[in-house]
Structure formats: structure tokens, C-alpha cells
GROMACS .gro file of N, CA and C in nm:
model
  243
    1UNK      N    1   0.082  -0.119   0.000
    1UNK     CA    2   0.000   0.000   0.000
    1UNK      C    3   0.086   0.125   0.000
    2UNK      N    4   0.198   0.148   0.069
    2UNK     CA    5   0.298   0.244   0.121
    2UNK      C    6   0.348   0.258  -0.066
    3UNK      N    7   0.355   0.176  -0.139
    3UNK     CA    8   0.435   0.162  -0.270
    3UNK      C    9   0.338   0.248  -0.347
    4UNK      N   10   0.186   0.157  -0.360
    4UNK     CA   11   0.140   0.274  -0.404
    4UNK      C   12   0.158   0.436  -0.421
    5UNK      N   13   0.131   0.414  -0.288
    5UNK     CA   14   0.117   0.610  -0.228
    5UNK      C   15   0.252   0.664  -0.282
    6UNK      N   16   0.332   0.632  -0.269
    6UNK     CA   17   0.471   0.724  -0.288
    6UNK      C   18   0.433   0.734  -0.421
    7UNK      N   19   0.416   0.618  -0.537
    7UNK     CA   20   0.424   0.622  -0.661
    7UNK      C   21   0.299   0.768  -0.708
    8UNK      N   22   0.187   0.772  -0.630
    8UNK     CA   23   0.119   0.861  -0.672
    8UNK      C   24   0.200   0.973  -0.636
    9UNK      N   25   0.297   0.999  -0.549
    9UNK     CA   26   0.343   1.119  -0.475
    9UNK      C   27   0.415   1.168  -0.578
   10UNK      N   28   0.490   1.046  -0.617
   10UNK     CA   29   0.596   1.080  -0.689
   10UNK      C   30   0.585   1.112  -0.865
   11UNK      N   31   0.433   1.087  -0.899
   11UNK     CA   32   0.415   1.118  -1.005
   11UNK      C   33   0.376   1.223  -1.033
   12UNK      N   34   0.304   1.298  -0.941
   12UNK     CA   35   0.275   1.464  -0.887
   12UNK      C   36   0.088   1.487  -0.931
   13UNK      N   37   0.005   1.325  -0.948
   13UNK     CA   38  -0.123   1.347  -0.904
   13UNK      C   39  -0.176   1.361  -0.796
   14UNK      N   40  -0.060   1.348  -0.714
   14UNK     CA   41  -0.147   1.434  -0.590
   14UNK      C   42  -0.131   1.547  -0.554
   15UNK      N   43  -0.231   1.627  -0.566
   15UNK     CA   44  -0.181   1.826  -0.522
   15UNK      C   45  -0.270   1.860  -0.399
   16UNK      N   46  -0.251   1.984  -0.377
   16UNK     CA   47  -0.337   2.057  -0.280
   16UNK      C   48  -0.257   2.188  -0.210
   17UNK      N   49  -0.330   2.211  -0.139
   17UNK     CA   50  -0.253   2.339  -0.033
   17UNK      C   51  -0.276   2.294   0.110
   18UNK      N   52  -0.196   2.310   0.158
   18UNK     CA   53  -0.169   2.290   0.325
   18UNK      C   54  -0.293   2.373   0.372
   19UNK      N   55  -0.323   2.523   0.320
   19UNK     CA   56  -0.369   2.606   0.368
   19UNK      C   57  -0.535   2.556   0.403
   20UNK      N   58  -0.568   2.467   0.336
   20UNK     CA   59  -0.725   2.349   0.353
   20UNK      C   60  -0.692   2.277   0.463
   21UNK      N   61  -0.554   2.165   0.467
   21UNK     CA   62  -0.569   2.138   0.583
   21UNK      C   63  -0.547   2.239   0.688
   22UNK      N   64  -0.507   2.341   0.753
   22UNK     CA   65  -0.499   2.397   0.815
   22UNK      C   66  -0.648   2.458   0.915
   23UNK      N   67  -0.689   2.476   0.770
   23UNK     CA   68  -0.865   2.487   0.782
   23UNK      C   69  -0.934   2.432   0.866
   24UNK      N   70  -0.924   2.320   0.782
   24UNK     CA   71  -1.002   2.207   0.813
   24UNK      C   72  -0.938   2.169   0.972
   25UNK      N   73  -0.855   2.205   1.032
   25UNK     CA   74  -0.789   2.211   1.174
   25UNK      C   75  -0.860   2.327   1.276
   26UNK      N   76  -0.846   2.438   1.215
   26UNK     CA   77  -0.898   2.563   1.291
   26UNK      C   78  -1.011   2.532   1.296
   27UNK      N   79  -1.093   2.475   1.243
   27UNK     CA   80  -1.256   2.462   1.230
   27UNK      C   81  -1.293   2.360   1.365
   28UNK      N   82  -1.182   2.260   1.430
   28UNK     CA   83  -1.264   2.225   1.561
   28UNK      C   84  -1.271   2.329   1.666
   29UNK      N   85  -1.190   2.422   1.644
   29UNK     CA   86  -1.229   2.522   1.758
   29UNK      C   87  -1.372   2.585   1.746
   30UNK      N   88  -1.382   2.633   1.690
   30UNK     CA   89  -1.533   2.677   1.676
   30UNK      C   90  -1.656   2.580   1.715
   31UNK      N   91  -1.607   2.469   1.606
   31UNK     CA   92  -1.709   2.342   1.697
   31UNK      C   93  -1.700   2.322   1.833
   32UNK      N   94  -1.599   2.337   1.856
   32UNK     CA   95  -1.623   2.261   2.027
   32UNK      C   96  -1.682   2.404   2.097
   33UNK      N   97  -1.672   2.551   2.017
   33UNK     CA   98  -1.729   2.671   2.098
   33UNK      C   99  -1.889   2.675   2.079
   34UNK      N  100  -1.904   2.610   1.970
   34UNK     CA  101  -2.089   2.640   1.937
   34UNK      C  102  -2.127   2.527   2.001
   35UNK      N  103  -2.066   2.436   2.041
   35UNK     CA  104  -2.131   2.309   2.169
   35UNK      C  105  -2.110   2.367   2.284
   36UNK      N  106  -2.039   2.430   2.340
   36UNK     CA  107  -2.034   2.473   2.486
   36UNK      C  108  -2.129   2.623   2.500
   37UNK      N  109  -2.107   2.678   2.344
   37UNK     CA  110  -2.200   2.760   2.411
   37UNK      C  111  -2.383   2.723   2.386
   38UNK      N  112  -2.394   2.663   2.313
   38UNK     CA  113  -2.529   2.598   2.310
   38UNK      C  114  -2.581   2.517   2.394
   39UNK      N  115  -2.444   2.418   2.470
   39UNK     CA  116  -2.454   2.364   2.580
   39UNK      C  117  -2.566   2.419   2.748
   40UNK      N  118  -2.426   2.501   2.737
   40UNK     CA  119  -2.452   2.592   2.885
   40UNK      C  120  -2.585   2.692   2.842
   41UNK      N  121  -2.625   2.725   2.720
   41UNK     CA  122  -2.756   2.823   2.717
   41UNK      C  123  -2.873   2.723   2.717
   42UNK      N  124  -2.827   2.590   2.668
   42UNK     CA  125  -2.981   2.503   2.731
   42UNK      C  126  -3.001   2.526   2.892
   43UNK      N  127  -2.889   2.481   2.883
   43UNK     CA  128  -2.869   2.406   3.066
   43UNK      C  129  -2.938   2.545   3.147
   44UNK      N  130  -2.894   2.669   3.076
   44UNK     CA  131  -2.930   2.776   3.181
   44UNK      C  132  -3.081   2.824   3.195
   45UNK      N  133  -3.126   2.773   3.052
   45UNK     CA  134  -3.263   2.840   3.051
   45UNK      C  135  -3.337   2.698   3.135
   46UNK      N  136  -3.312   2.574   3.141
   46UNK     CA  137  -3.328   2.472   3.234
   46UNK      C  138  -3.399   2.539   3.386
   47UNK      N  139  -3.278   2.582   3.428
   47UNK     CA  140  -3.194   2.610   3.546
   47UNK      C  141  -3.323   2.756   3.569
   48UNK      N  142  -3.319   2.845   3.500
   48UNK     CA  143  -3.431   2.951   3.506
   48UNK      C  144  -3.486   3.017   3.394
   49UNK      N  145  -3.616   2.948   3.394
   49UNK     CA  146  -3.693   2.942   3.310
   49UNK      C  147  -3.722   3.114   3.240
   50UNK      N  148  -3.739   3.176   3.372
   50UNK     CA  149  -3.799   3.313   3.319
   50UNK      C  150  -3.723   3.404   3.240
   51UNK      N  151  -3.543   3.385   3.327
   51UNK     CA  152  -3.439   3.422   3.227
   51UNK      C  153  -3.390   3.381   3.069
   52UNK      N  154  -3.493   3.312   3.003
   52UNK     CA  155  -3.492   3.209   2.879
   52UNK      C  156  -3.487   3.300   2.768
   53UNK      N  157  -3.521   3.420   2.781
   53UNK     CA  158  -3.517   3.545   2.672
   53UNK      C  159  -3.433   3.595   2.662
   54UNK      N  160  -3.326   3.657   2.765
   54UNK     CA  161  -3.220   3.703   2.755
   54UNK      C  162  -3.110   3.598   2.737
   55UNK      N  163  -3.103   3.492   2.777
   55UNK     CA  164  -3.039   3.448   2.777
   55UNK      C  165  -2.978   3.351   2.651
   56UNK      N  166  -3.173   3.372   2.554
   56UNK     CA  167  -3.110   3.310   2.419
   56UNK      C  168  -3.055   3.408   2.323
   57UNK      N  169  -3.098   3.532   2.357
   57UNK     CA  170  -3.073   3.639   2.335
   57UNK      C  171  -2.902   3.664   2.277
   58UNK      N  172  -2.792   3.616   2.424
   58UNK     CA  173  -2.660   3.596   2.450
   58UNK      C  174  -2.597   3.506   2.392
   59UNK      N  175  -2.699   3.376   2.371
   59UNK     CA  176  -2.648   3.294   2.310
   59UNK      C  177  -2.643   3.268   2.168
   60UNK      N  178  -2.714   3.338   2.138
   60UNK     CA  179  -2.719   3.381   1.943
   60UNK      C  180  -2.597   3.491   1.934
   61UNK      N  181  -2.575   3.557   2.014
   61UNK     CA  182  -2.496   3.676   1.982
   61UNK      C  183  -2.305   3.606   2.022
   62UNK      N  184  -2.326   3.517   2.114
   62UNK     CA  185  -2.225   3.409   2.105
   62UNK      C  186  -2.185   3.338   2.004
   63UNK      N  187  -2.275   3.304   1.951
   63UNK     CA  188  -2.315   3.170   1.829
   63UNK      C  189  -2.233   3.295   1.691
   64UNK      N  190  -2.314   3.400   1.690
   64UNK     CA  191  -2.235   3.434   1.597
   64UNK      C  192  -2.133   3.495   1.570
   65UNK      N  193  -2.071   3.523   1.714
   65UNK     CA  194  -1.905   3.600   1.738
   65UNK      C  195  -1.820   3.460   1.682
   66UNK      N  196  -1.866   3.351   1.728
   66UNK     CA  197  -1.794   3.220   1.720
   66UNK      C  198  -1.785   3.169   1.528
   67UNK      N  199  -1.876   3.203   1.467
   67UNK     CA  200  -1.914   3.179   1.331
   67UNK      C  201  -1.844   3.270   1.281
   68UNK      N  202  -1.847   3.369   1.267
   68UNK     CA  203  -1.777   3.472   1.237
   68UNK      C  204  -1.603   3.456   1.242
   69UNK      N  205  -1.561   3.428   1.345
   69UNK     CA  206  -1.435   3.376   1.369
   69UNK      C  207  -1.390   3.261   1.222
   70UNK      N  208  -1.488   3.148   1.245
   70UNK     CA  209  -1.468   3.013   1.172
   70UNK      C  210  -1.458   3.053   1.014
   71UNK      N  211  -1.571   3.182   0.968
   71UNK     CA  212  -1.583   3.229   0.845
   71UNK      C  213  -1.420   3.303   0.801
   72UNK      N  214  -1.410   3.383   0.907
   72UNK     CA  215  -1.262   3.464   0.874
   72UNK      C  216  -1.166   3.361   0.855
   73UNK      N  217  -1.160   3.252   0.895
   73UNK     CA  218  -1.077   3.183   0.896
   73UNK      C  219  -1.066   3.084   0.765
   74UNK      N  220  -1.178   3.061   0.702
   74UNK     CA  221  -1.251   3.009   0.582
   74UNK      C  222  -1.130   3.085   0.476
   75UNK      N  223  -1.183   3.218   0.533
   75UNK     CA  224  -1.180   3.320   0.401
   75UNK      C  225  -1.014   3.347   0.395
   76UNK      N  226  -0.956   3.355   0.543
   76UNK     CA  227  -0.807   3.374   0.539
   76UNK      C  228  -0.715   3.179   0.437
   77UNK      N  229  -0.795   3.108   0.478
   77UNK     CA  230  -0.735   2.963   0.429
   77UNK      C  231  -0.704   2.997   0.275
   78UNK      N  232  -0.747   3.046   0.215
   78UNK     CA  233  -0.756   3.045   0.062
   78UNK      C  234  -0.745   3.193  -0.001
   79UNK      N  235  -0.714   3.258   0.076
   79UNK     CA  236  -0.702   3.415   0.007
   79UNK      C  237  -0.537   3.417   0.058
   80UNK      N  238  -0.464   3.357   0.150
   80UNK     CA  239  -0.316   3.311   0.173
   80UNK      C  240  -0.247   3.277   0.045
   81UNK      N  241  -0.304   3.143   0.001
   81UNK     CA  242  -0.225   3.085  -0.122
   81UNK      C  243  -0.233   3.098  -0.246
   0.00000   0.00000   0.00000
């Protein structure tokens, strides 16, 4: 299998830019931020019900500081190379 792969390496059908994987790296941060913060805004409106307005309120405005991040980062992966 290892024979293969080199032979493709070495024939130069395999291409790409690092700058995708890199991407594709930076992008669990965000995931693991839109689970914790979606997390803790269930759990809180749980926890008090009446505070459930403001508090989804925070958590959309979280959700999209965090998206925003993941997008810049989209946009920096491929405007680099």
C-alpha cells in the first residue's frame, strides 16, 4: 500500500494546499465553541426558566461572534495561497 502512495506522490497526481488542511484544523475550535455555548444556554434556561429570553438572546450573539471567527478563517485559508 505504502508503494502505491509514494508512486502517486511521486508522479505529482497528488496536489493541494496545506492552507485546507490547516482549515479544516482551525474549524474544531469553533465546533467545540458552538457546543459549549449551546450547551450551557440550554442548561441555563433549564436552570431559570424566566431568564430564557435574555439568555437566548446571549447565546445567538455568542453563536455568531464564534461563526464569524470560523468564516474569517474560511476566508483567510484560501485568500493566503
Amino acid at each position: 500500500m505504502s508503494a502505491a502512495l509514494e508512486t502517486l506522490a511521486a508522479s505529482g497526481s497528488i496536489g493541494g494546499s496545506i492552507n485546507t488542511v490547516g482549515f479544516g484544523l482551525a474549524a474544531i475550535g469553533p465546533g467545540i465553541g458552538v457546543g459549549i455555548v449551546f450547551g450551557n444556554g440550554v442548561q441555563a434556561m433549564a436552570r431559570q426558566p424566566e431568564a430564557a429570553g435574555l439568555i437566548r438572546t446571549n447565546m445567538l450573539l455568542g453563536f455568531a461572534v464564534i461563526e464569524a471567527l470560523a468564516l474569517m478563517g474560511f476566508v483567510l485559508a484560501f485568500a493566503i495561497s
